[in-house]
PDB file of C-alpha atoms and ligand atoms in Angstrom:
ATOM      1  CA  MET G   1       3.954 -22.776 -28.689  1.00 75.00           C
ATOM      2  CA  ASP G   2       7.348 -21.971 -27.133  1.00 93.00           C
ATOM      3  CA  LYS G   3       7.674 -22.505 -23.417  1.00 96.00           C
ATOM      4  CA  ILE G   4      10.004 -20.573 -21.185  1.00 98.00           C
ATOM      5  CA  LYS G   5      12.277 -22.882 -19.195  1.00 98.00           C
ATOM      6  CA  ILE G   6      12.917 -21.798 -15.635  1.00 98.00           C
ATOM      7  CA  ALA G   7      15.477 -23.393 -13.320  1.00 97.00           C
ATOM      8  CA  ILE G   8      14.804 -23.268  -9.596  1.00 96.00           C
ATOM      9  CA  GLN G   9      16.534 -24.808  -6.598  1.00 96.00           C
ATOM     10  CA  LYS G  10      15.658 -28.458  -6.079  1.00 93.00           C
ATOM     11  CA  SER G  11      15.977 -28.350  -2.305  1.00 89.00           C
ATOM     12  CA  GLY G  12      17.354 -25.804   0.105  1.00 90.00           C
ATOM     13  CA  ARG G  13      16.725 -22.342   1.415  1.00 91.00           C
ATOM     14  CA  LEU G  14      15.140 -20.943  -1.781  1.00 95.00           C
ATOM     15  CA  SER G  15      13.235 -23.894  -3.237  1.00 93.00           C
ATOM     16  CA  GLU G  16       9.918 -23.477  -1.443  1.00 93.00           C
ATOM     17  CA  LYS G  17       9.895 -19.689  -1.772  1.00 96.00           C
ATOM     18  CA  SER G  18      10.698 -19.927  -5.490  1.00 96.00           C
ATOM     19  CA  LEU G  19       7.654 -22.139  -6.006  1.00 94.00           C
ATOM     20  CA  ASP G  20       5.585 -19.824  -3.799  1.00 95.00           C
ATOM     21  CA  LEU G  21       6.569 -16.906  -6.040  1.00 97.00           C
ATOM     22  CA  LEU G  22       5.361 -18.760  -9.128  1.00 96.00           C
ATOM     23  CA  THR G  23       2.100 -19.501  -7.306  1.00 95.00           C
ATOM     24  CA  GLU G  24       1.732 -15.809  -6.410  1.00 94.00           C
ATOM     25  CA  CYS G  25       2.196 -15.093 -10.127  1.00 96.00           C
ATOM     26  CA  GLY G  26      -0.789 -17.332 -10.852  1.00 95.00           C
ATOM     27  CA  ILE G  27       1.383 -20.110 -12.312  1.00 96.00           C
ATOM     28  CA  ARG G  28       0.238 -23.546 -11.234  1.00 94.00           C
ATOM     29  CA  VAL G  29       3.012 -26.123 -10.868  1.00 91.00           C
ATOM     30  CA  SER G  30       2.468 -29.613  -9.551  1.00 80.00           C
ATOM     31  CA  ASN G  31       5.534 -31.433  -8.361  1.00 69.00           C
ATOM     32  CA  GLY G  32       4.014 -34.005  -6.064  1.00 63.00           C
ATOM     33  CA  ASN G  33       6.288 -36.834  -7.134  1.00 60.00           C
ATOM     34  CA  ARG G  34       9.545 -34.866  -6.913  1.00 73.00           C
ATOM     35  CA  LYS G  35      10.185 -34.993 -10.647  1.00 81.00           C
ATOM     36  CA  LEU G  36      13.197 -32.931 -11.713  1.00 90.00           C
ATOM     37  CA  LYS G  37      11.319 -31.481 -14.668  1.00 92.00           C
ATOM     38  CA  THR G  38       7.688 -30.473 -14.862  1.00 94.00           C
ATOM     39  CA  GLU G  39       5.344 -28.144 -16.729  1.00 94.00           C
ATOM     40  CA  ALA G  40       3.104 -25.356 -15.533  1.00 95.00           C
ATOM     41  CA  ARG G  41      -0.565 -26.114 -16.050  1.00 92.00           C
ATOM     42  CA  ASN G  42      -1.712 -22.653 -17.056  1.00 94.00           C
ATOM     43  CA  PHE G  43       1.373 -20.832 -18.374  1.00 96.00           C
ATOM     44  CA  PRO G  44       3.797 -21.765 -21.175  1.00 97.00           C
ATOM     45  CA  MET G  45       6.573 -22.711 -18.776  1.00 97.00           C
ATOM     46  CA  GLU G  46       8.766 -25.716 -18.039  1.00 96.00           C
ATOM     47  CA  ILE G  47      10.311 -25.940 -14.595  1.00 96.00           C
ATOM     48  CA  PHE G  48      13.665 -27.637 -13.913  1.00 96.00           C
ATOM     49  CA  PHE G  49      14.602 -28.469 -10.336  1.00 95.00           C
ATOM     50  CA  LEU G  50      18.399 -28.154 -10.075  1.00 95.00           C
ATOM     51  CA  ARG G  51      21.219 -27.517  -7.651  1.00 94.00           C
ATOM     52  CA  ASP G  52      21.418 -23.754  -7.244  1.00 94.00           C
ATOM     53  CA  ASP G  53      25.130 -23.596  -7.997  1.00 94.00           C
ATOM     54  CA  ASP G  54      24.514 -25.229 -11.393  1.00 96.00           C
ATOM     55  CA  ILE G  55      21.827 -22.727 -12.409  1.00 98.00           C
ATOM     56  CA  PRO G  56      24.134 -19.935 -13.740  1.00 98.00           C
ATOM     57  CA  GLN G  57      25.810 -22.370 -16.123  1.00 98.00           C
ATOM     58  CA  TYR G  58      22.523 -23.812 -17.401  1.00 98.00           C
ATOM     59  CA  VAL G  59      21.146 -20.321 -17.994  1.00 98.00           C
ATOM     60  CA  GLU G  60      24.321 -19.141 -19.730  1.00 98.00           C
ATOM     61  CA  GLN G  61      24.173 -22.152 -22.063  1.00 98.00           C
ATOM     62  CA  GLY G  62      20.458 -21.671 -22.721  1.00 97.00           C
ATOM     63  CA  VAL G  63      19.547 -25.093 -21.318  1.00 97.00           C
ATOM     64  CA  ALA G  64      17.293 -23.038 -19.069  1.00 98.00           C
ATOM     65  CA  ASP G  65      16.130 -19.592 -20.237  1.00 98.00           C
ATOM     66  CA  ILE G  66      15.759 -18.077 -16.792  1.00 98.00           C
ATOM     67  CA  GLY G  67      16.488 -19.068 -13.200  1.00 98.00           C
ATOM     68  CA  ILE G  68      15.843 -18.180  -9.580  1.00 98.00           C
ATOM     69  CA  LEU G  69      18.819 -18.413  -7.239  1.00 98.00           C
ATOM     70  CA  GLY G  70      20.829 -16.549  -4.634  1.00 97.00           C
ATOM     71  CA  GLU G  71      22.760 -13.588  -5.990  1.00 97.00           C
ATOM     72  CA  ASN G  72      25.805 -15.035  -4.196  1.00 97.00           C
ATOM     73  CA  GLU G  73      25.820 -17.959  -6.643  1.00 97.00           C
ATOM     74  CA  VAL G  74      25.660 -15.557  -9.593  1.00 98.00           C
ATOM     75  CA  TRP G  75      28.725 -13.685  -8.296  1.00 97.00           C
ATOM     76  CA  GLU G  76      30.588 -16.865  -7.503  1.00 97.00           C
ATOM     77  CA  LYS G  77      29.995 -18.614 -10.816  1.00 97.00           C
ATOM     78  CA  ASP G  78      30.610 -15.408 -12.768  1.00 96.00           C
ATOM     79  CA  LYS G  79      28.751 -16.673 -15.857  1.00 97.00           C
ATOM     80  CA  ASP G  80      27.527 -14.509 -18.717  1.00 98.00           C
ATOM     81  CA  VAL G  81      23.932 -14.118 -17.526  1.00 98.00           C
ATOM     82  CA  GLN G  82      21.752 -11.134 -16.775  1.00 98.00           C
ATOM     83  CA  ILE G  83      20.175 -10.336 -13.410  1.00 98.00           C
ATOM     84  CA  VAL G  84      16.691  -9.114 -14.317  1.00 98.00           C
ATOM     85  CA  GLU G  85      15.012  -8.713 -10.941  1.00 98.00           C
ATOM     86  CA  GLN G  86      15.823  -8.714  -7.226  1.00 97.00           C
ATOM     87  CA  LEU G  87      13.156 -10.893  -5.655  1.00 97.00           C
ATOM     88  CA  GLY G  88      13.128  -9.691  -2.061  1.00 94.00           C
ATOM     89  CA  PHE G  89      13.379 -13.089  -0.349  1.00 96.00           C
ATOM     90  CA  GLY G  90      16.172 -15.441   0.702  1.00 96.00           C
ATOM     91  CA  ASN G  91      18.056 -12.572   2.314  1.00 96.00           C
ATOM     92  CA  CYS G  92      21.367 -13.585   3.821  1.00 97.00           C
ATOM     93  CA  ARG G  93      24.909 -12.331   4.203  1.00 97.00           C
ATOM     94  CA  LEU G  94      28.259 -13.806   3.299  1.00 98.00           C
ATOM     95  CA  SER G  95      30.477 -13.522   6.330  1.00 98.00           C
ATOM     96  CA  LEU G  96      33.855 -14.459   7.693  1.00 98.00           C
ATOM     97  CA  ALA G  97      33.656 -16.362  10.970  1.00 98.00           C
ATOM     98  CA  ILE G  98      36.235 -17.569  13.460  1.00 98.00           C
ATOM     99  CA  PRO G  99      36.214 -19.784  16.574  1.00 98.00           C
ATOM    100  CA  LYS G 100      34.282 -17.957  19.285  1.00 97.00           C
ATOM    101  CA  ASP G 101      37.163 -17.833  21.777  1.00 96.00           C
ATOM    102  CA  GLU G 102      39.543 -16.175  19.336  1.00 96.00           C
ATOM    103  CA  GLN G 103      40.075 -12.449  19.672  1.00 96.00           C
ATOM    104  CA  TYR G 104      39.208 -10.730  16.417  1.00 96.00           C
ATOM    105  CA  THR G 105      41.518  -7.825  15.627  1.00 94.00           C
ATOM    106  CA  GLY G 106      40.219  -6.670  12.234  1.00 96.00           C
ATOM    107  CA  LEU G 107      40.736  -7.934   8.693  1.00 96.00           C
ATOM    108  CA  ASP G 108      44.503  -8.317   9.206  1.00 96.00           C
ATOM    109  CA  TYR G 109      43.633 -11.157  11.546  1.00 97.00           C
ATOM    110  CA  PHE G 110      43.213 -13.290   8.420  1.00 97.00           C
ATOM    111  CA  ASN G 111      46.661 -12.568   7.014  1.00 97.00           C
ATOM    112  CA  HIS G 112      48.308 -15.946   6.193  1.00 97.00           C
ATOM    113  CA  LYS G 113      45.320 -17.792   7.655  1.00 97.00           C
ATOM    114  CA  ARG G 114      43.467 -20.701   6.070  1.00 98.00           C
ATOM    115  CA  ILE G 115      39.792 -20.045   5.312  1.00 98.00           C
ATOM    116  CA  ALA G 116      37.319 -22.732   4.259  1.00 98.00           C
ATOM    117  CA  THR G 117      34.505 -21.759   1.912  1.00 98.00           C
ATOM    118  CA  SER G 118      32.214 -22.787  -0.924  1.00 97.00           C
ATOM    119  CA  TYR G 119      32.713 -19.288  -2.381  1.00 98.00           C
ATOM    120  CA  PRO G 120      36.426 -19.194  -3.281  1.00 98.00           C
ATOM    121  CA  LYS G 121      36.037 -16.625  -6.088  1.00 98.00           C
ATOM    122  CA  ILE G 122      34.105 -14.057  -4.041  1.00 98.00           C
ATOM    123  CA  LEU G 123      36.502 -14.504  -1.138  1.00 98.00           C
ATOM    124  CA  GLY G 124      39.627 -14.489  -3.304  1.00 98.00           C
ATOM    125  CA  ARG G 125      38.565 -11.268  -5.041  1.00 97.00           C
ATOM    126  CA  PHE G 126      37.787  -9.641  -1.689  1.00 98.00           C
ATOM    127  CA  PHE G 127      41.141 -10.368  -0.062  1.00 98.00           C
ATOM    128  CA  GLN G 128      43.052  -9.576  -3.232  1.00 97.00           C
ATOM    129  CA  LYS G 129      41.509  -6.097  -3.240  1.00 97.00           C
ATOM    130  CA  LYS G 130      42.449  -5.681   0.396  1.00 97.00           C
ATOM    131  CA  GLY G 131      46.000  -6.876  -0.269  1.00 97.00           C
ATOM    132  CA  ILE G 132      45.693  -9.583   2.369  1.00 97.00           C
ATOM    133  CA  ASP G 133      47.209 -12.979   1.700  1.00 97.00           C
ATOM    134  CA  VAL G 134      44.984 -15.915   2.682  1.00 98.00           C
ATOM    135  CA  LYS G 135      44.917 -19.606   1.842  1.00 98.00           C
ATOM    136  CA  ILE G 136      41.484 -20.653   0.615  1.00 98.00           C
ATOM    137  CA  GLU G 137      40.285 -24.214   1.251  1.00 97.00           C
ATOM    138  CA  GLU G 138      37.398 -24.919  -1.133  1.00 97.00           C
ATOM    139  CA  LEU G 139      34.619 -27.118   0.252  1.00 97.00           C
ATOM    140  CA  GLY G 140      31.306 -28.189  -1.277  1.00 93.00           C
ATOM    141  CA  GLY G 141      29.349 -27.814   1.953  1.00 91.00           C
ATOM    142  CA  SER G 142      29.371 -28.302   5.763  1.00 93.00           C
ATOM    143  CA  VAL G 143      31.912 -25.504   5.868  1.00 96.00           C
ATOM    144  CA  GLU G 144      31.252 -24.716   9.532  1.00 95.00           C
ATOM    145  CA  ILE G 145      32.970 -27.918  10.587  1.00 95.00           C
ATOM    146  CA  ALA G 146      36.316 -26.883   9.059  1.00 96.00           C
ATOM    147  CA  THR G 147      37.783 -25.085  12.076  1.00 96.00           C
ATOM    148  CA  GLY G 148      36.728 -27.806  14.513  1.00 93.00           C
ATOM    149  CA  ILE G 149      38.551 -30.507  12.562  1.00 94.00           C
ATOM    150  CA  GLY G 150      41.714 -28.512  11.964  1.00 94.00           C
ATOM    151  CA  LEU G 151      41.181 -27.853   8.266  1.00 95.00           C
ATOM    152  CA  ALA G 152      41.026 -24.075   8.540  1.00 97.00           C
ATOM    153  CA  ASP G 153      41.422 -21.130  10.919  1.00 97.00           C
ATOM    154  CA  GLY G 154      38.226 -19.478   9.798  1.00 98.00           C
ATOM    155  CA  ILE G 155      35.326 -19.885   7.403  1.00 98.00           C
ATOM    156  CA  PHE G 156      33.494 -17.787   4.849  1.00 98.00           C
ATOM    157  CA  ASP G 157      29.885 -18.804   4.336  1.00 98.00           C
ATOM    158  CA  ILE G 158      26.234 -17.829   4.171  1.00 96.00           C
ATOM    159  CA  VAL G 159      24.784 -16.568   7.438  1.00 97.00           C
ATOM    160  CA  SER G 160      21.078 -16.108   7.821  1.00 94.00           C
ATOM    161  CA  THR G 161      19.932 -16.508  11.419  1.00 94.00           C
ATOM    162  CA  GLY G 162      23.464 -17.193  12.677  1.00 95.00           C
ATOM    163  CA  SER G 163      22.399 -20.391  14.437  1.00 96.00           C
ATOM    164  CA  THR G 164      24.696 -22.674  12.376  1.00 96.00           C
ATOM    165  CA  LEU G 165      27.693 -20.594  13.444  1.00 97.00           C
ATOM    166  CA  LEU G 166      26.587 -20.671  17.057  1.00 96.00           C
ATOM    167  CA  MET G 167      26.036 -24.421  17.061  1.00 95.00           C
ATOM    168  CA  ASN G 168      29.526 -24.944  15.684  1.00 96.00           C
ATOM    169  CA  GLY G 169      31.345 -22.728  18.174  1.00 96.00           C
ATOM    170  CA  LEU G 170      31.963 -19.900  15.706  1.00 97.00           C
ATOM    171  CA  LYS G 171      31.361 -16.161  15.759  1.00 97.00           C
ATOM    172  CA  GLU G 172      30.828 -13.760  12.885  1.00 97.00           C
ATOM    173  CA  ALA G 173      33.891 -11.583  12.361  1.00 97.00           C
ATOM    174  CA  GLU G 174      33.048  -9.579   9.210  1.00 97.00           C
ATOM    175  CA  THR G 175      30.091  -9.326   6.851  1.00 97.00           C
ATOM    176  CA  ILE G 176      31.528  -9.116   3.353  1.00 97.00           C
ATOM    177  CA  VAL G 177      28.394  -8.811   1.232  1.00 97.00           C
ATOM    178  CA  ARG G 178      24.613  -9.184   1.435  1.00 97.00           C
ATOM    179  CA  SER G 179      22.626 -11.315  -0.949  1.00 97.00           C
ATOM    180  CA  GLU G 180      19.034 -12.175  -1.826  1.00 97.00           C
ATOM    181  CA  ALA G 181      17.218 -14.273  -4.389  1.00 98.00           C
ATOM    182  CA  VAL G 182      17.309 -12.926  -7.951  1.00 98.00           C
ATOM    183  CA  LEU G 183      15.798 -13.796 -11.300  1.00 98.00           C
ATOM    184  CA  ILE G 184      18.448 -14.292 -13.971  1.00 98.00           C
ATOM    185  CA  SER G 185      18.059 -14.636 -17.698  1.00 98.00           C
ATOM    186  CA  ASN G 186      19.983 -15.911 -20.687  1.00 98.00           C
ATOM    187  CA  LYS G 187      21.274 -12.933 -22.671  1.00 98.00           C
ATOM    188  CA  HIS G 188      20.042 -14.172 -26.049  1.00 97.00           C
ATOM    189  CA  LEU G 189      16.344 -14.972 -25.617  1.00 97.00           C
ATOM    190  CA  THR G 190      14.173 -15.197 -28.718  1.00 97.00           C
ATOM    191  CA  SER G 191      11.461 -12.555 -29.032  1.00 97.00           C
ATOM    192  CA  THR G 192       8.807 -15.085 -27.948  1.00 97.00           C
ATOM    193  CA  LEU G 193      10.763 -16.018 -24.849  1.00 98.00           C
ATOM    194  CA  SER G 194      11.503 -12.351 -24.060  1.00 98.00           C
ATOM    195  CA  ALA G 195       7.769 -11.652 -24.244  1.00 97.00           C
ATOM    196  CA  LEU G 196       7.096 -14.514 -21.817  1.00 98.00           C
ATOM    197  CA  LEU G 197       9.781 -13.198 -19.471  1.00 98.00           C
ATOM    198  CA  GLU G 198       8.157  -9.742 -19.602  1.00 98.00           C
ATOM    199  CA  GLN G 199       4.813 -11.303 -18.741  1.00 97.00           C
ATOM    200  CA  LEU G 200       6.351 -13.100 -15.768  1.00 98.00           C
ATOM    201  CA  LEU G 201       8.186  -9.952 -14.637  1.00 98.00           C
ATOM    202  CA  PHE G 202       4.967  -7.948 -14.780  1.00 97.00           C
ATOM    203  CA  ARG G 203       3.369 -10.436 -12.387  1.00 97.00           C
ATOM    204  CA  ILE G 204       6.410 -10.596 -10.103  1.00 97.00           C
ATOM    205  CA  LYS G 205       6.478  -6.801  -9.839  1.00 96.00           C
ATOM    206  CA  ALA G 206       2.752  -6.651  -9.069  1.00 94.00           C
ATOM    207  CA  TYR G 207       3.304  -9.139  -6.259  1.00 94.00           C
ATOM    208  CA  LYS G 208       6.401  -7.349  -4.952  1.00 93.00           C
ATOM    209  CA  ASN G 209       4.664  -3.957  -5.029  1.00 90.00           C
ATOM    210  CA  GLY G 210       1.958  -5.273  -2.725  1.00 90.00           C
ATOM    211  CA  GLN G 211       4.483  -6.633  -0.248  1.00 90.00           C
ATOM    212  CA  GLY G 212       5.101  -4.497   2.825  1.00 89.00           C
ATOM    213  CA  LYS G 213       2.026  -2.375   2.116  1.00 91.00           C
ATOM    214  CA  LYS G 214      -1.522  -2.173   3.445  1.00 91.00           C
ATOM    215  CA  TYR G 215      -4.767  -0.758   2.122  1.00 93.00           C
ATOM    216  CA  VAL G 216      -6.345   1.621   4.636  1.00 92.00           C
ATOM    217  CA  LEU G 217      -9.953   2.823   4.764  1.00 94.00           C
ATOM    218  CA  LEU G 218     -11.158   5.338   7.295  1.00 95.00           C
ATOM    219  CA  ASN G 219     -13.880   7.867   7.987  1.00 96.00           C
ATOM    220  CA  VAL G 220     -13.156  11.524   8.716  1.00 95.00           C
ATOM    221  CA  ARG G 221     -14.939  14.836   9.016  1.00 95.00           C
ATOM    222  CA  ASN G 222     -14.663  16.765   5.756  1.00 96.00           C
ATOM    223  CA  GLU G 223     -12.791  19.697   7.318  1.00 95.00           C
ATOM    224  CA  VAL G 224      -9.760  17.547   8.180  1.00 94.00           C
ATOM    225  CA  ILE G 225      -9.482  15.915   4.726  1.00 93.00           C
ATOM    226  CA  PRO G 226      -6.541  18.175   3.641  1.00 92.00           C
ATOM    227  CA  ASP G 227      -4.538  17.044   6.720  1.00 91.00           C
ATOM    228  CA  ILE G 228      -5.420  13.392   6.115  1.00 91.00           C
ATOM    229  CA  VAL G 229      -4.349  13.651   2.464  1.00 89.00           C
ATOM    230  CA  GLN G 230      -0.945  14.903   3.658  1.00 88.00           C
ATOM    231  CA  LEU G 231      -0.622  11.859   5.887  1.00 88.00           C
ATOM    232  CA  LEU G 232      -1.791   9.388   3.253  1.00 86.00           C
ATOM    233  CA  PRO G 233      -0.356  10.287  -0.119  1.00 73.00           C
ATOM    234  CA  GLY G 234      -1.329   6.886  -1.563  1.00 71.00           C
ATOM    235  CA  MET G 235      -0.303   5.741  -5.034  1.00 71.00           C
ATOM    236  CA  ARG G 236      -1.452   8.852  -6.908  1.00 77.00           C
ATOM    237  CA  SER G 237      -3.597  10.448  -4.227  1.00 80.00           C
ATOM    238  CA  PRO G 238      -6.152   8.948  -1.833  1.00 89.00           C
ATOM    239  CA  SER G 239      -9.721   8.199  -2.965  1.00 92.00           C
ATOM    240  CA  ILE G 240     -12.316  10.284  -1.128  1.00 94.00           C
ATOM    241  CA  LEU G 241     -15.942   9.206  -1.113  1.00 95.00           C
ATOM    242  CA  PRO G 242     -18.791  11.058   0.618  1.00 95.00           C
ATOM    243  CA  LEU G 243     -20.592   9.129   3.368  1.00 95.00           C
ATOM    244  CA  ALA G 244     -24.364   9.095   3.665  1.00 94.00           C
ATOM    245  CA  ASP G 245     -23.798  10.895   6.962  1.00 90.00           C
ATOM    246  CA  LYS G 246     -23.423  14.545   5.864  1.00 91.00           C
ATOM    247  CA  GLY G 247     -20.099  16.243   6.620  1.00 95.00           C
ATOM    248  CA  TRP G 248     -18.159  12.947   6.662  1.00 96.00           C
ATOM    249  CA  SER G 249     -16.098  11.163   4.028  1.00 96.00           C
ATOM    250  CA  SER G 250     -14.424   7.828   3.606  1.00 96.00           C
ATOM    251  CA  VAL G 251     -10.731   7.997   2.637  1.00 94.00           C
ATOM    252  CA  HIS G 252      -8.960   5.028   0.978  1.00 94.00           C
ATOM    253  CA  SER G 253      -5.234   4.790   0.517  1.00 93.00           C
ATOM    254  CA  VAL G 254      -2.117   2.619   0.512  1.00 91.00           C
ATOM    255  CA  ILE G 255       0.365   2.785   3.344  1.00 90.00           C
ATOM    256  CA  SER G 256       3.767   1.199   3.875  1.00 90.00           C
ATOM    257  CA  ASP G 257       4.229  -1.253   6.769  1.00 87.00           C
ATOM    258  CA  ASP G 258       7.246   0.759   7.908  1.00 87.00           C
ATOM    259  CA  ASP G 259       5.174   3.904   8.536  1.00 87.00           C
ATOM    260  CA  PHE G 260       2.099   2.035   9.623  1.00 84.00           C
ATOM    261  CA  TRP G 261       1.794   2.657  13.392  1.00 89.00           C
ATOM    262  CA  GLU G 262       3.105   6.188  13.218  1.00 90.00           C
ATOM    263  CA  VAL G 263       0.569   7.131  10.534  1.00 90.00           C
ATOM    264  CA  ILE G 264      -2.289   5.391  12.334  1.00 90.00           C
ATOM    265  CA  ASP G 265      -1.519   7.395  15.498  1.00 92.00           C
ATOM    266  CA  GLU G 266      -1.558  10.609  13.469  1.00 92.00           C
ATOM    267  CA  LEU G 267      -4.824   9.647  11.769  1.00 92.00           C
ATOM    268  CA  LYS G 268      -6.471   9.060  15.128  1.00 93.00           C
ATOM    269  CA  ARG G 269      -5.161  12.386  16.372  1.00 94.00           C
ATOM    270  CA  HIS G 270      -6.978  13.983  13.412  1.00 92.00           C
ATOM    271  CA  GLY G 271     -10.227  12.318  14.434  1.00 93.00           C
ATOM    272  CA  ALA G 272     -10.236   9.402  11.963  1.00 94.00           C
ATOM    273  CA  GLU G 273     -12.764   6.738  12.863  1.00 94.00           C
ATOM    274  CA  GLY G 274     -13.554   3.213  11.734  1.00 94.00           C
ATOM    275  CA  ILE G 275     -10.055   2.595  10.451  1.00 93.00           C
ATOM    276  CA  LEU G 276      -9.845  -0.639   8.430  1.00 94.00           C
ATOM    277  CA  VAL G 277      -6.480  -2.095   7.413  1.00 91.00           C
ATOM    278  CA  ILE G 278      -6.400  -4.725   4.668  1.00 93.00           C
ATOM    279  CA  PRO G 279      -3.442  -6.696   3.264  1.00 92.00           C
ATOM    280  CA  ILE G 280      -2.668  -6.123  -0.414  1.00 92.00           C
ATOM    281  CA  GLU G 281      -2.236  -9.196  -2.594  1.00 91.00           C
ATOM    282  CA  LYS G 282      -1.092  -7.554  -5.828  1.00 91.00           C
ATOM    283  CA  MET G 283      -0.536  -3.956  -6.899  1.00 90.00           C
ATOM    284  CA  ILE G 284      -0.251  -2.883 -10.518  1.00 89.00           C
ATOM    285  CA  LEU G 285       1.302   0.554 -10.817  1.00 81.00           C
TER     286      LEU G 285
HETATM  287  C1  PRP L   1      23.615 -22.214   4.585  1.00 56.05           C
HETATM  288  C2  PRP L   1      25.036 -22.060   5.085  1.00 56.05           C
HETATM  289  C3  PRP L   1      24.933 -22.363   6.532  1.00 56.05           C
HETATM  290  C4  PRP L   1      23.516 -22.015   6.882  1.00 56.05           C
HETATM  291  C5  PRP L   1      23.456 -20.720   7.647  1.00 56.05           C
HETATM  292  O1  PRP L   1      23.367 -23.502   4.204  1.00 56.05           O
HETATM  293  O2  PRP L   1      25.930 -22.916   4.393  1.00 56.05           O
HETATM  294  O3  PRP L   1      25.178 -23.720   6.783  1.00 56.05           O
HETATM  295  O4  PRP L   1      22.791 -21.861   5.665  1.00 56.05           O
HETATM  296  O5  PRP L   1      22.137 -20.404   8.016  1.00 56.05           O
HETATM  297  P1  PRP L   1      21.809 -19.907   9.490  1.00 56.05           P
HETATM  298  O6  PRP L   1      22.679 -18.694   9.749  1.00 56.05           O
HETATM  299  O7  PRP L   1      20.346 -19.550   9.448  1.00 56.05           O
HETATM  300  O8  PRP L   1      22.104 -21.010  10.459  1.00 56.05           O
HETATM  301  P2  PRP L   1      22.107 -23.847   3.294  1.00 56.05           P
HETATM  302  O9  PRP L   1      20.951 -24.199   4.157  1.00 56.05           O
HETATM  303  O10 PRP L   1      21.870 -22.768   2.296  1.00 56.05           O
HETATM  304  O11 PRP L   1      22.586 -25.146   2.561  1.00 56.05           O
HETATM  305  P3  PRP L   1      23.944 -25.413   1.764  1.00 56.05           P
HETATM  306  O12 PRP L   1      24.788 -24.182   1.804  1.00 56.05           O
HETATM  307  O13 PRP L   1      24.554 -26.549   2.503  1.00 56.05           O
HETATM  308  O14 PRP L   1      23.464 -25.756   0.386  1.00 56.05           O
END
């Protein structure tokens, strides 16, 4: 039977989370001995562990069918691949940074300046659009050192927590674009491989849908049920089950983490009792 070949980052910011996502999708991968190629035990899938900046090329060529990597690498490599799903992890921004004692005066600050980066295409396109002339110094990594050693006046790189900038005496001047991990696919999958990708996507979506949400159960007097239903719309509408105690019902629903405390306060105000909040592992809509 055909196996779908997925490329994920060998080591770095996305590697562990990419494997975690496969685990959440019920796909068991053992990579104890750091092999660069392995097979899933319970899903027709081969896993390649690669450098993330090589993944777009491998997927374009069909060496790998699909891949997980930062969207920033997809933009930079500009290969003919398809982004099929935003994955909601590995969030970062691509920013311009300058030495912390410099006074930043706006984008024109960079006119005729040298900027070191591993993302020359993204940066080049950005400044070209703005009509600002910069000299780009392309580096493979350790970009933050460039200003300190006199190679560049500023840098353009991934910022996540900002601690690398801080440790290297830099400050963020402009955020150019935000990025997160994405699933990409070769554009010419066979029907068998497309079906496997659909199966994987179904599982990824079920996992993502459950993220940032909680399952809530509570008891209320029957007369306030209409108000409670307004507060807890749920997926379709809340489930309402009569309690043995006459005049009371149990209401079950799904609630977003963002609204959580506000809604709980409102529920209590309406006399809800015995409120239970449970994490959701998967949610199939
Ligand atoms: C990125 C980037 C910075 C660092 C920023 O490196 O090149 O060095 O992360 O993160 P922070 O704002 O949380 O300090 P990454 O770990 O992805 O490795 P690489 O770019 O060298 O492959």
